[in-house]
PDB file of C-alpha atoms and ligand atoms in Angstrom:
ATOM      1  CA  MET A   1      23.754 -20.235  -9.166  1.00 34.00           C
ATOM      2  CA  SER A   2      24.068 -17.603 -11.855  1.00 36.00           C
ATOM      3  CA  ASN A   3      21.375 -16.509 -14.263  1.00 37.00           C
ATOM      4  CA  LEU A   4      23.116 -18.205 -17.097  1.00 36.00           C
ATOM      5  CA  GLU A   5      22.984 -21.595 -15.352  1.00 34.00           C
ATOM      6  CA  ALA A   6      19.309 -21.134 -14.540  1.00 34.00           C
ATOM      7  CA  ARG A   7      18.613 -20.429 -18.171  1.00 35.00           C
ATOM      8  CA  SER A   8      20.532 -23.475 -19.378  1.00 35.00           C
ATOM      9  CA  ASP A   9      18.472 -25.625 -16.981  1.00 35.00           C
ATOM     10  CA  ILE A  10      15.352 -24.508 -18.790  1.00 37.00           C
ATOM     11  CA  VAL A  11      16.887 -25.354 -22.146  1.00 39.00           C
ATOM     12  CA  ASP A  12      17.754 -28.835 -20.820  1.00 41.00           C
ATOM     13  CA  CYS A  13      14.075 -29.459 -20.003  1.00 41.00           C
ATOM     14  CA  VAL A  14      13.291 -29.607 -23.717  1.00 44.00           C
ATOM     15  CA  VAL A  15      13.461 -33.361 -24.278  1.00 47.00           C
ATOM     16  CA  PRO A  16      14.997 -34.177 -27.648  1.00 51.00           C
ATOM     17  CA  PRO A  17      12.856 -36.396 -29.896  1.00 53.00           C
ATOM     18  CA  ASP A  18      15.253 -39.336 -29.541  1.00 52.00           C
ATOM     19  CA  HIS A  19      15.069 -39.459 -25.743  1.00 67.00           C
ATOM     20  CA  ASP A  20      12.945 -42.608 -25.863  1.00 82.00           C
ATOM     21  CA  PRO A  21      14.992 -45.463 -24.265  1.00 81.00           C
ATOM     22  CA  ALA A  22      13.889 -47.814 -27.055  1.00 84.00           C
ATOM     23  CA  HIS A  23      15.092 -45.444 -29.789  1.00 94.00           C
ATOM     24  CA  VAL A  24      18.206 -46.495 -31.726  1.00 97.00           C
ATOM     25  CA  GLN A  25      20.162 -43.514 -33.045  1.00 96.00           C
ATOM     26  CA  ARG A  26      22.039 -44.230 -36.288  1.00 97.00           C
ATOM     27  CA  ILE A  27      25.465 -42.618 -36.580  1.00 98.00           C
ATOM     28  CA  GLU A  28      26.888 -42.575 -40.103  1.00 97.00           C
ATOM     29  CA  PRO A  29      30.705 -42.536 -40.179  1.00 98.00           C
ATOM     30  CA  ARG A  30      32.845 -39.674 -41.459  1.00 97.00           C
ATOM     31  CA  ASP A  31      35.892 -40.509 -43.604  1.00 95.00           C
ATOM     32  CA  VAL A  32      39.112 -39.186 -42.094  1.00 93.00           C
ATOM     33  CA  ALA A  33      42.674 -39.537 -43.450  1.00 87.00           C
ATOM     34  CA  LEU A  34      45.316 -40.099 -40.781  1.00 81.00           C
ATOM     35  CA  GLY A  35      48.103 -37.989 -42.277  1.00 71.00           C
ATOM     36  CA  GLY A  36      49.037 -37.528 -45.950  1.00 65.00           C
ATOM     37  CA  ASP A  37      47.601 -38.867 -49.231  1.00 64.00           C
ATOM     38  CA  ASP A  38      48.837 -42.421 -48.842  1.00 70.00           C
ATOM     39  CA  ALA A  39      47.887 -42.587 -45.170  1.00 77.00           C
ATOM     40  CA  LEU A  40      45.401 -45.006 -43.716  1.00 84.00           C
ATOM     41  CA  ARG A  41      41.782 -43.842 -44.020  1.00 90.00           C
ATOM     42  CA  VAL A  42      39.442 -44.394 -41.122  1.00 95.00           C
ATOM     43  CA  ARG A  43      35.670 -44.193 -40.635  1.00 97.00           C
ATOM     44  CA  ARG A  44      34.836 -42.197 -37.497  1.00 98.00           C
ATOM     45  CA  THR A  45      31.510 -42.471 -35.659  1.00 98.00           C
ATOM     46  CA  LEU A  46      32.457 -40.979 -32.268  1.00 98.00           C
ATOM     47  CA  PRO A  47      32.407 -38.178 -31.479  1.00 97.00           C
ATOM     48  CA  SER A  48      29.522 -37.147 -33.730  1.00 96.00           C
ATOM     49  CA  LEU A  49      27.379 -34.043 -33.858  1.00 94.00           C
ATOM     50  CA  ARG A  50      24.504 -35.330 -31.717  1.00 93.00           C
ATOM     51  CA  ARG A  51      26.321 -38.004 -29.702  1.00 97.00           C
ATOM     52  CA  SER A  52      29.741 -37.525 -28.152  1.00 97.00           C
ATOM     53  CA  PHE A  53      29.912 -40.582 -25.884  1.00 98.00           C
ATOM     54  CA  VAL A  54      28.551 -44.082 -25.374  1.00 98.00           C
ATOM     55  CA  GLY A  55      29.208 -44.599 -21.671  1.00 98.00           C
ATOM     56  CA  ALA A  56      32.751 -43.230 -21.385  1.00 98.00           C
ATOM     57  CA  TRP A  57      33.635 -44.413 -24.919  1.00 98.00           C
ATOM     58  CA  CYS A  58      34.394 -41.081 -26.591  1.00 98.00           C
ATOM     59  CA  PHE A  59      36.149 -41.906 -29.850  1.00 98.00           C
ATOM     60  CA  ALA A  60      35.649 -44.685 -32.406  1.00 98.00           C
ATOM     61  CA  ASP A  61      37.602 -45.165 -35.631  1.00 98.00           C
ATOM     62  CA  HIS A  62      37.035 -48.190 -37.871  1.00 98.00           C
ATOM     63  CA  TYR A  63      39.597 -49.038 -40.556  1.00 96.00           C
ATOM     64  CA  GLY A  64      40.319 -51.649 -43.191  1.00 95.00           C
ATOM     65  CA  PRO A  65      40.533 -54.289 -44.347  1.00 95.00           C
ATOM     66  CA  GLU A  66      43.338 -52.660 -46.330  1.00 92.00           C
ATOM     67  CA  THR A  67      46.206 -54.449 -48.035  1.00 90.00           C
ATOM     68  CA  GLY A  68      49.587 -52.837 -48.572  1.00 80.00           C
ATOM     69  CA  ARG A  69      48.817 -49.646 -46.664  1.00 80.00           C
ATOM     70  CA  CYS A  70      50.908 -48.991 -43.597  1.00 83.00           C
ATOM     71  CA  MET A  71      50.202 -47.401 -40.297  1.00 88.00           C
ATOM     72  CA  ASP A  72      53.197 -45.409 -39.087  1.00 90.00           C
ATOM     73  CA  VAL A  73      52.292 -42.939 -36.385  1.00 92.00           C
ATOM     74  CA  PRO A  74      55.397 -41.303 -34.833  1.00 95.00           C
ATOM     75  CA  PRO A  75      55.515 -40.555 -31.094  1.00 97.00           C
ATOM     76  CA  HIS A  76      52.553 -38.367 -30.132  1.00 97.00           C
ATOM     77  CA  PRO A  77      50.963 -37.491 -26.784  1.00 98.00           C
ATOM     78  CA  HIS A  78      47.696 -38.241 -25.017  1.00 98.00           C
ATOM     79  CA  THR A  79      46.092 -36.892 -21.834  1.00 98.00           C
ATOM     80  CA  GLY A  80      42.906 -37.575 -19.907  1.00 98.00           C
ATOM     81  CA  LEU A  81      41.997 -40.763 -21.757  1.00 98.00           C
ATOM     82  CA  GLN A  82      42.637 -44.446 -22.337  1.00 98.00           C
ATOM     83  CA  THR A  83      43.187 -45.924 -25.797  1.00 98.00           C
ATOM     84  CA  VAL A  84      41.818 -49.362 -26.653  1.00 98.00           C
ATOM     85  CA  SER A  85      43.403 -51.008 -29.696  1.00 97.00           C
ATOM     86  CA  TRP A  86      41.560 -53.967 -31.223  1.00 98.00           C
ATOM     87  CA  LEU A  87      42.543 -55.699 -34.447  1.00 98.00           C
ATOM     88  CA  PHE A  88      40.530 -58.113 -36.595  1.00 98.00           C
ATOM     89  CA  GLU A  89      43.582 -58.639 -38.851  1.00 97.00           C
ATOM     90  CA  GLY A  90      47.141 -57.308 -38.968  1.00 96.00           C
ATOM     91  CA  GLU A  91      49.826 -56.527 -36.435  1.00 96.00           C
ATOM     92  CA  ILE A  92      50.926 -53.209 -34.884  1.00 96.00           C
ATOM     93  CA  GLU A  93      54.072 -52.508 -32.887  1.00 97.00           C
ATOM     94  CA  HIS A  94      53.381 -50.263 -29.904  1.00 98.00           C
ATOM     95  CA  ARG A  95      56.023 -48.330 -27.936  1.00 98.00           C
ATOM     96  CA  ASP A  96      55.276 -45.856 -25.170  1.00 98.00           C
ATOM     97  CA  SER A  97      56.982 -43.553 -22.710  1.00 98.00           C
ATOM     98  CA  GLY A  98      56.068 -45.887 -19.863  1.00 97.00           C
ATOM     99  CA  GLY A  99      58.685 -48.238 -21.340  1.00 97.00           C
ATOM    100  CA  VAL A 100      56.105 -50.634 -22.824  1.00 98.00           C
ATOM    101  CA  HIS A 101      56.964 -52.374 -26.095  1.00 98.00           C
ATOM    102  CA  GLU A 102      54.133 -54.681 -27.193  1.00 97.00           C
ATOM    103  CA  LEU A 103      52.798 -56.221 -30.390  1.00 97.00           C
ATOM    104  CA  VAL A 104      49.082 -55.558 -30.868  1.00 97.00           C
ATOM    105  CA  ARG A 105      47.544 -58.681 -32.399  1.00 97.00           C
ATOM    106  CA  PRO A 106      44.050 -59.825 -33.425  1.00 98.00           C
ATOM    107  CA  GLY A 107      41.996 -61.139 -30.530  1.00 97.00           C
ATOM    108  CA  GLU A 108      44.122 -59.387 -27.894  1.00 98.00           C
ATOM    109  CA  VAL A 109      43.064 -56.188 -26.164  1.00 98.00           C
ATOM    110  CA  ASN A 110      45.582 -53.465 -25.337  1.00 98.00           C
ATOM    111  CA  LEU A 111      44.406 -50.648 -23.104  1.00 98.00           C
ATOM    112  CA  MET A 112      46.790 -47.734 -22.576  1.00 98.00           C
ATOM    113  CA  THR A 113      46.110 -45.193 -19.839  1.00 98.00           C
ATOM    114  CA  SER A 114      47.495 -41.767 -20.613  1.00 97.00           C
ATOM    115  CA  GLY A 115      46.267 -40.080 -17.451  1.00 93.00           C
ATOM    116  CA  TYR A 116      48.451 -37.022 -16.769  1.00 97.00           C
ATOM    117  CA  GLY A 117      50.495 -37.637 -19.915  1.00 98.00           C
ATOM    118  CA  ILE A 118      51.955 -40.318 -22.158  1.00 98.00           C
ATOM    119  CA  ALA A 119      53.609 -40.505 -25.573  1.00 98.00           C
ATOM    120  CA  HIS A 120      53.475 -43.504 -27.909  1.00 98.00           C
ATOM    121  CA  SER A 121      54.175 -44.675 -31.448  1.00 97.00           C
ATOM    122  CA  GLU A 122      52.187 -47.189 -33.518  1.00 95.00           C
ATOM    123  CA  VAL A 123      53.674 -48.921 -36.553  1.00 94.00           C
ATOM    124  CA  SER A 124      52.153 -51.781 -38.542  1.00 93.00           C
ATOM    125  CA  THR A 125      54.591 -54.654 -39.087  1.00 93.00           C
ATOM    126  CA  PRO A 126      55.303 -56.325 -42.446  1.00 88.00           C
ATOM    127  CA  ASN A 127      54.499 -59.737 -40.908  1.00 88.00           C
ATOM    128  CA  ARG A 128      50.819 -59.425 -41.792  1.00 88.00           C
ATOM    129  CA  PRO A 129      49.958 -57.260 -44.843  1.00 86.00           C
ATOM    130  CA  VAL A 130      46.253 -56.676 -44.102  1.00 93.00           C
ATOM    131  CA  LEU A 131      45.216 -53.987 -41.593  1.00 95.00           C
ATOM    132  CA  HIS A 132      41.731 -54.153 -40.151  1.00 97.00           C
ATOM    133  CA  GLY A 133      40.571 -52.978 -36.751  1.00 97.00           C
ATOM    134  CA  VAL A 134      39.183 -50.319 -34.472  1.00 98.00           C
ATOM    135  CA  GLN A 135      40.826 -47.615 -32.411  1.00 97.00           C
ATOM    136  CA  LEU A 136      38.723 -46.586 -29.437  1.00 98.00           C
ATOM    137  CA  TRP A 137      39.190 -44.039 -26.660  1.00 98.00           C
ATOM    138  CA  VAL A 138      37.721 -43.977 -23.187  1.00 98.00           C
ATOM    139  CA  VAL A 139      37.476 -40.611 -21.406  1.00 98.00           C
ATOM    140  CA  LEU A 140      38.750 -40.569 -17.827  1.00 98.00           C
ATOM    141  CA  PRO A 141      36.430 -38.952 -15.276  1.00 98.00           C
ATOM    142  CA  GLU A 142      37.536 -35.789 -13.485  1.00 97.00           C
ATOM    143  CA  HIS A 143      38.835 -37.639 -10.399  1.00 97.00           C
ATOM    144  CA  SER A 144      41.026 -39.979 -12.530  1.00 97.00           C
ATOM    145  CA  LYS A 145      42.150 -37.695 -15.332  1.00 96.00           C
ATOM    146  CA  ASP A 146      45.687 -37.363 -13.961  1.00 96.00           C
ATOM    147  CA  LEU A 147      46.374 -41.071 -13.365  1.00 96.00           C
ATOM    148  CA  VAL A 148      49.895 -42.438 -13.793  1.00 96.00           C
ATOM    149  CA  ARG A 149      50.519 -43.911 -17.249  1.00 97.00           C
ATOM    150  CA  GLU A 150      49.789 -47.635 -17.500  1.00 97.00           C
ATOM    151  CA  PHE A 151      49.340 -50.402 -20.069  1.00 98.00           C
ATOM    152  CA  GLN A 152      47.039 -53.421 -19.769  1.00 98.00           C
ATOM    153  CA  HIS A 153      47.194 -56.389 -22.129  1.00 98.00           C
ATOM    154  CA  HIS A 154      44.635 -59.201 -22.089  1.00 98.00           C
ATOM    155  CA  VAL A 155      43.595 -62.122 -24.295  1.00 98.00           C
ATOM    156  CA  PRO A 156      39.809 -62.240 -23.835  1.00 97.00           C
ATOM    157  CA  ASP A 157      37.829 -65.370 -23.144  1.00 90.00           C
ATOM    158  CA  ILE A 158      35.086 -66.221 -25.607  1.00 94.00           C
ATOM    159  CA  TYR A 159      31.445 -66.427 -24.580  1.00 96.00           C
ATOM    160  CA  SER A 160      29.508 -68.596 -26.966  1.00 96.00           C
ATOM    161  CA  THR A 161      25.872 -69.470 -27.348  1.00 96.00           C
ATOM    162  CA  GLU A 162      23.985 -70.816 -30.348  1.00 95.00           C
ATOM    163  CA  GLY A 163      25.236 -68.998 -33.462  1.00 98.00           C
ATOM    164  CA  VAL A 164      27.039 -66.308 -31.403  1.00 98.00           C
ATOM    165  CA  ARG A 165      30.657 -65.869 -30.301  1.00 98.00           C
ATOM    166  CA  ALA A 166      31.672 -62.888 -28.183  1.00 98.00           C
ATOM    167  CA  ARG A 167      35.168 -61.890 -27.061  1.00 98.00           C
ATOM    168  CA  VAL A 168      34.812 -59.844 -23.902  1.00 98.00           C
ATOM    169  CA  LEU A 169      37.498 -57.132 -23.940  1.00 98.00           C
ATOM    170  CA  ILE A 170      36.169 -55.050 -21.061  1.00 98.00           C
ATOM    171  CA  GLY A 171      33.403 -55.586 -18.514  1.00 98.00           C
ATOM    172  CA  HIS A 172      31.235 -58.694 -18.500  1.00 97.00           C
ATOM    173  CA  LEU A 173      28.885 -60.457 -20.854  1.00 96.00           C
ATOM    174  CA  GLY A 174      27.124 -63.806 -20.540  1.00 91.00           C
ATOM    175  CA  GLY A 175      29.117 -64.836 -17.468  1.00 91.00           C
ATOM    176  CA  VAL A 176      32.526 -63.960 -18.963  1.00 96.00           C
ATOM    177  CA  ARG A 177      34.285 -61.188 -17.065  1.00 97.00           C
ATOM    178  CA  SER A 178      37.366 -59.306 -18.301  1.00 98.00           C
ATOM    179  CA  PRO A 179      40.083 -58.475 -15.757  1.00 98.00           C
ATOM    180  CA  VAL A 180      40.861 -55.215 -17.597  1.00 98.00           C
ATOM    181  CA  HIS A 181      40.357 -52.365 -15.130  1.00 98.00           C
ATOM    182  CA  THR A 182      38.532 -49.159 -16.079  1.00 98.00           C
ATOM    183  CA  GLU A 183      37.619 -46.019 -14.108  1.00 98.00           C
ATOM    184  CA  THR A 184      33.900 -46.077 -14.993  1.00 98.00           C
ATOM    185  CA  PRO A 185      31.613 -49.109 -15.607  1.00 98.00           C
ATOM    186  CA  LEU A 186      32.142 -50.177 -19.231  1.00 98.00           C
ATOM    187  CA  LEU A 187      31.419 -52.955 -21.677  1.00 98.00           C
ATOM    188  CA  GLY A 188      33.468 -53.730 -24.775  1.00 98.00           C
ATOM    189  CA  ALA A 189      33.043 -56.921 -26.812  1.00 98.00           C
ATOM    190  CA  GLU A 190      33.554 -58.260 -30.310  1.00 98.00           C
ATOM    191  CA  VAL A 191      30.466 -60.233 -31.348  1.00 98.00           C
ATOM    192  CA  VAL A 192      30.171 -62.575 -34.341  1.00 98.00           C
ATOM    193  CA  LEU A 193      26.647 -63.594 -35.386  1.00 98.00           C
ATOM    194  CA  ASP A 194      26.194 -66.527 -37.741  1.00 98.00           C
ATOM    195  CA  ALA A 195      23.912 -66.158 -40.781  1.00 98.00           C
ATOM    196  CA  GLY A 196      20.282 -65.594 -39.860  1.00 98.00           C
ATOM    197  CA  VAL A 197      20.864 -65.559 -36.098  1.00 98.00           C
ATOM    198  CA  THR A 198      18.955 -63.407 -33.623  1.00 98.00           C
ATOM    199  CA  TRP A 199      20.520 -62.869 -30.201  1.00 98.00           C
ATOM    200  CA  GLU A 200      18.452 -61.321 -27.459  1.00 97.00           C
ATOM    201  CA  LEU A 201      21.018 -60.507 -24.800  1.00 97.00           C
ATOM    202  CA  ALA A 202      20.548 -59.335 -21.236  1.00 97.00           C
ATOM    203  CA  VAL A 203      22.223 -55.972 -20.663  1.00 97.00           C
ATOM    204  CA  ASP A 204      22.684 -53.642 -17.710  1.00 97.00           C
ATOM    205  CA  PRO A 205      19.699 -51.242 -17.819  1.00 97.00           C
ATOM    206  CA  GLY A 206      21.948 -48.538 -16.352  1.00 98.00           C
ATOM    207  CA  PHE A 207      24.174 -48.693 -19.461  1.00 98.00           C
ATOM    208  CA  GLU A 208      23.744 -46.972 -22.779  1.00 97.00           C
ATOM    209  CA  HIS A 209      24.925 -49.134 -25.699  1.00 98.00           C
ATOM    210  CA  GLY A 210      26.534 -48.683 -29.074  1.00 98.00           C
ATOM    211  CA  VAL A 211      26.815 -51.316 -31.812  1.00 98.00           C
ATOM    212  CA  LEU A 212      29.473 -50.627 -34.455  1.00 98.00           C
ATOM    213  CA  VAL A 213      29.199 -52.899 -37.495  1.00 98.00           C
ATOM    214  CA  ASP A 214      32.474 -54.250 -38.871  1.00 98.00           C
ATOM    215  CA  THR A 215      31.346 -56.923 -41.344  1.00 98.00           C
ATOM    216  CA  GLY A 216      27.932 -57.631 -42.820  1.00 98.00           C
ATOM    217  CA  VAL A 217      24.587 -56.180 -41.811  1.00 98.00           C
ATOM    218  CA  VAL A 218      23.033 -56.214 -38.341  1.00 98.00           C
ATOM    219  CA  ASP A 219      19.644 -55.094 -37.049  1.00 98.00           C
ATOM    220  CA  VAL A 220      19.760 -53.567 -33.565  1.00 98.00           C
ATOM    221  CA  ASP A 221      16.269 -53.663 -32.040  1.00 97.00           C
ATOM    222  CA  GLY A 222      14.987 -53.731 -35.608  1.00 96.00           C
ATOM    223  CA  VAL A 223      17.081 -50.809 -36.890  1.00 97.00           C
ATOM    224  CA  ARG A 224      19.261 -51.840 -39.826  1.00 97.00           C
ATOM    225  CA  LEU A 225      22.966 -50.975 -39.693  1.00 98.00           C
ATOM    226  CA  ASP A 226      25.609 -51.716 -42.280  1.00 96.00           C
ATOM    227  CA  ARG A 227      29.373 -51.533 -42.350  1.00 96.00           C
ATOM    228  CA  ALA A 228      31.049 -48.884 -40.182  1.00 98.00           C
ATOM    229  CA  VAL A 229      27.677 -47.515 -38.973  1.00 98.00           C
ATOM    230  CA  MET A 230      27.000 -47.277 -35.236  1.00 98.00           C
ATOM    231  CA  GLY A 231      23.613 -47.674 -33.595  1.00 98.00           C
ATOM    232  CA  VAL A 232      23.264 -46.130 -30.119  1.00 98.00           C
ATOM    233  CA  ARG A 233      20.562 -46.717 -27.535  1.00 97.00           C
ATOM    234  CA  ASP A 234      20.141 -44.823 -24.258  1.00 97.00           C
ATOM    235  CA  ALA A 235      20.048 -46.501 -20.858  1.00 97.00           C
ATOM    236  CA  GLY A 236      16.772 -47.869 -19.513  1.00 96.00           C
ATOM    237  CA  LEU A 237      16.118 -51.299 -21.024  1.00 97.00           C
ATOM    238  CA  ASP A 238      17.471 -54.674 -19.871  1.00 97.00           C
ATOM    239  CA  HIS A 239      17.653 -56.472 -23.253  1.00 97.00           C
ATOM    240  CA  LEU A 240      19.236 -55.712 -26.592  1.00 98.00           C
ATOM    241  CA  ARG A 241      18.282 -57.615 -29.754  1.00 98.00           C
ATOM    242  CA  LEU A 242      20.914 -58.226 -32.424  1.00 98.00           C
ATOM    243  CA  THR A 243      19.838 -59.891 -35.676  1.00 98.00           C
ATOM    244  CA  ASN A 244      21.924 -60.914 -38.654  1.00 98.00           C
ATOM    245  CA  PRO A 245      19.351 -60.880 -41.485  1.00 98.00           C
ATOM    246  CA  THR A 246      21.808 -62.110 -44.153  1.00 98.00           C
ATOM    247  CA  ASP A 247      23.169 -65.501 -45.214  1.00 98.00           C
ATOM    248  CA  ALA A 248      26.767 -64.624 -44.265  1.00 98.00           C
ATOM    249  CA  PRO A 249      28.326 -64.091 -40.805  1.00 98.00           C
ATOM    250  CA  ALA A 250      28.317 -60.586 -39.334  1.00 98.00           C
ATOM    251  CA  ARG A 251      30.722 -59.008 -36.863  1.00 98.00           C
ATOM    252  CA  VAL A 252      30.146 -56.021 -34.586  1.00 98.00           C
ATOM    253  CA  MET A 253      31.796 -54.223 -31.698  1.00 98.00           C
ATOM    254  CA  LEU A 254      29.398 -53.900 -28.771  1.00 98.00           C
ATOM    255  CA  LEU A 255      30.164 -50.925 -26.523  1.00 99.00           C
ATOM    256  CA  GLY A 256      28.394 -49.858 -23.362  1.00 98.00           C
ATOM    257  CA  GLY A 257      28.705 -47.965 -20.133  1.00 98.00           C
ATOM    258  CA  THR A 258      27.014 -45.737 -17.602  1.00 98.00           C
ATOM    259  CA  PRO A 259      26.168 -42.333 -19.121  1.00 98.00           C
ATOM    260  CA  PHE A 260      29.128 -39.964 -18.856  1.00 98.00           C
ATOM    261  CA  ASP A 261      27.769 -36.614 -17.735  1.00 96.00           C
ATOM    262  CA  GLU A 262      30.879 -34.439 -17.648  1.00 98.00           C
ATOM    263  CA  GLY A 263      31.789 -31.902 -20.289  1.00 97.00           C
ATOM    264  CA  ILE A 264      35.210 -32.317 -21.909  1.00 98.00           C
ATOM    265  CA  VAL A 265      37.286 -30.498 -24.489  1.00 98.00           C
ATOM    266  CA  MET A 266      38.799 -32.877 -27.062  1.00 97.00           C
ATOM    267  CA  TRP A 267      41.352 -31.467 -29.448  1.00 98.00           C
ATOM    268  CA  TRP A 268      43.980 -33.368 -31.458  1.00 97.00           C
ATOM    269  CA  ASN A 269      45.213 -36.092 -29.077  1.00 97.00           C
ATOM    270  CA  PHE A 270      44.332 -34.336 -25.848  1.00 98.00           C
ATOM    271  CA  ILE A 271      41.334 -34.392 -23.572  1.00 98.00           C
ATOM    272  CA  GLY A 272      41.052 -31.507 -21.123  1.00 98.00           C
ATOM    273  CA  ARG A 273      38.277 -29.691 -19.285  1.00 98.00           C
ATOM    274  CA  SER A 274      38.715 -26.263 -20.852  1.00 98.00           C
ATOM    275  CA  HIS A 275      40.174 -24.359 -23.790  1.00 98.00           C
ATOM    276  CA  ASP A 276      43.009 -23.186 -21.508  1.00 98.00           C
ATOM    277  CA  ASP A 277      43.889 -26.797 -20.610  1.00 98.00           C
ATOM    278  CA  ILE A 278      44.349 -27.549 -24.307  1.00 98.00           C
ATOM    279  CA  VAL A 279      46.461 -24.428 -24.908  1.00 98.00           C
ATOM    280  CA  ARG A 280      48.764 -25.478 -22.048  1.00 98.00           C
ATOM    281  CA  LEU A 281      48.994 -29.151 -23.117  1.00 98.00           C
ATOM    282  CA  ARG A 282      49.804 -28.170 -26.702  1.00 98.00           C
ATOM    283  CA  GLU A 283      52.590 -25.848 -25.527  1.00 98.00           C
ATOM    284  CA  GLU A 284      54.049 -28.433 -23.184  1.00 98.00           C
ATOM    285  CA  TRP A 285      54.159 -31.081 -25.928  1.00 98.00           C
ATOM    286  CA  ASN A 286      55.622 -28.794 -28.590  1.00 98.00           C
ATOM    287  CA  GLU A 287      58.183 -27.091 -26.349  1.00 97.00           C
ATOM    288  CA  ALA A 288      59.281 -29.500 -23.597  1.00 94.00           C
ATOM    289  CA  PRO A 289      57.619 -32.855 -24.301  1.00 94.00           C
ATOM    290  CA  ASP A 290      59.765 -35.033 -22.074  1.00 94.00           C
ATOM    291  CA  ASP A 291      58.758 -33.259 -18.854  1.00 94.00           C
ATOM    292  CA  ARG A 292      55.108 -34.194 -18.917  1.00 97.00           C
ATOM    293  CA  PHE A 293      54.862 -36.948 -21.524  1.00 98.00           C
ATOM    294  CA  GLY A 294      58.149 -38.842 -21.235  1.00 97.00           C
ATOM    295  CA  ARG A 295      60.253 -40.250 -24.032  1.00 97.00           C
ATOM    296  CA  VAL A 296      59.474 -43.112 -26.450  1.00 97.00           C
ATOM    297  CA  ALA A 297      62.503 -45.358 -26.948  1.00 97.00           C
ATOM    298  CA  GLY A 298      63.161 -47.434 -30.059  1.00 96.00           C
ATOM    299  CA  TYR A 299      60.967 -45.711 -32.672  1.00 96.00           C
ATOM    300  CA  ARG A 300      62.834 -45.856 -35.998  1.00 93.00           C
ATOM    301  CA  GLY A 301      60.778 -43.591 -38.288  1.00 89.00           C
ATOM    302  CA  GLN A 302      61.974 -40.459 -40.066  1.00 88.00           C
ATOM    303  CA  VAL A 303      60.097 -38.001 -37.856  1.00 91.00           C
ATOM    304  CA  GLN A 304      61.099 -38.143 -34.212  1.00 92.00           C
ATOM    305  CA  ARG A 305      57.701 -36.975 -33.010  1.00 94.00           C
ATOM    306  CA  LEU A 306      54.493 -35.376 -34.282  1.00 95.00           C
ATOM    307  CA  GLN A 307      54.157 -31.674 -33.569  1.00 96.00           C
ATOM    308  CA  ALA A 308      50.755 -30.500 -32.419  1.00 97.00           C
ATOM    309  CA  PRO A 309      49.143 -28.360 -35.176  1.00 96.00           C
ATOM    310  CA  PRO A 310      48.205 -24.698 -34.657  1.00 97.00           C
ATOM    311  CA  LEU A 311      45.054 -24.131 -32.634  1.00 97.00           C
ATOM    312  CA  PRO A 312      42.033 -22.847 -34.563  1.00 96.00           C
ATOM    313  CA  PRO A 313      41.331 -19.108 -34.047  1.00 96.00           C
ATOM    314  CA  LEU A 314      38.400 -19.662 -31.704  1.00 96.00           C
ATOM    315  CA  THR A 315      37.653 -20.803 -28.169  1.00 97.00           C
ATOM    316  CA  LEU A 316      37.281 -24.573 -28.031  1.00 97.00           C
ATOM    317  CA  LYS A 317      33.894 -25.513 -26.590  1.00 96.00           C
ATOM    318  CA  PRO A 318      33.226 -28.526 -24.388  1.00 97.00           C
ATOM    319  CA  ARG A 319      31.367 -31.579 -25.651  1.00 97.00           C
ATOM    320  CA  PHE A 320      28.675 -33.284 -23.633  1.00 97.00           C
ATOM    321  CA  ARG A 321      26.898 -36.611 -24.103  1.00 95.00           C
ATOM    322  CA  ARG A 322      24.610 -35.275 -26.787  1.00 93.00           C
ATOM    323  CA  GLY A 323      27.022 -32.929 -28.475  1.00 90.00           C
ATOM    324  CA  ARG A 324      27.946 -29.327 -27.807  1.00 83.00           C
ATOM    325  CA  ARG A 325      24.557 -28.343 -26.317  1.00 71.00           C
TER     326      ARG A 325
HETATM  327 MN1  LIG B 401      47.655 -42.532 -30.115  1.00 75.54          MN
END
């Protein structure tokens, strides 16, 4: 062990003030435009400055409801991650270099594994004019980061109890278990709470949890969250209390998983382990994309594929659970 590592161990012993397992950390979203002026705007809560992951969930964008705005993302690459597309309203046509052509629809989960490398395009269809959903990423652990590309589609079963309906995308909740396979233990569910309802749900005490509000207002263990805000609680407790204090229904995405303790470098659409990984991935995509990422068939947009932007003039630093350390 080097001196540097010994010193960083000492720094780690300083427990941050929010290390209490009962503490709910509020993450306010940042507004991000996906592309030019008329592009879809999203509200991003992960990664954030003080919290990079919830379990292995490492990226969370919330968008819509928007009428008359299109999503048209030309073929672009991913590595080291899985994307989870979930719509409340709308319809998106997905094509990838694994030969998958699928319509993403409300109430259906689509999990794409990039692993070593994949390319895909996402285009909203004119069939349904309103776009409203979340785009989530799951980081693959070191031993699975180079998996073969794959696509899983599933129509979740609904768990219901008084005043609560939950669609279980990933993992299990209230006796409903999703067949979607992940590389680390995860939970992903859409939960609708009727007006005035409190739901005290049993959760895995080994999981940390994030609640992302889509519609309405929800209190998580007494901490008030409104639209597009995420509340995150560390592992350690076996119940989570969700309350809808209003007289209208509320809808949230409930995320969870075992704490992800690796450091990763996220840049553009890539996840790697180091700055040099990202430099190499960017070059491969911009110069010979088909070799690593494959080819997307059938995309009919004007631009054949997105070029990776220039790298910033600095060394990209890894992110850890609680930020950059
Ligand atoms: Mn993508």
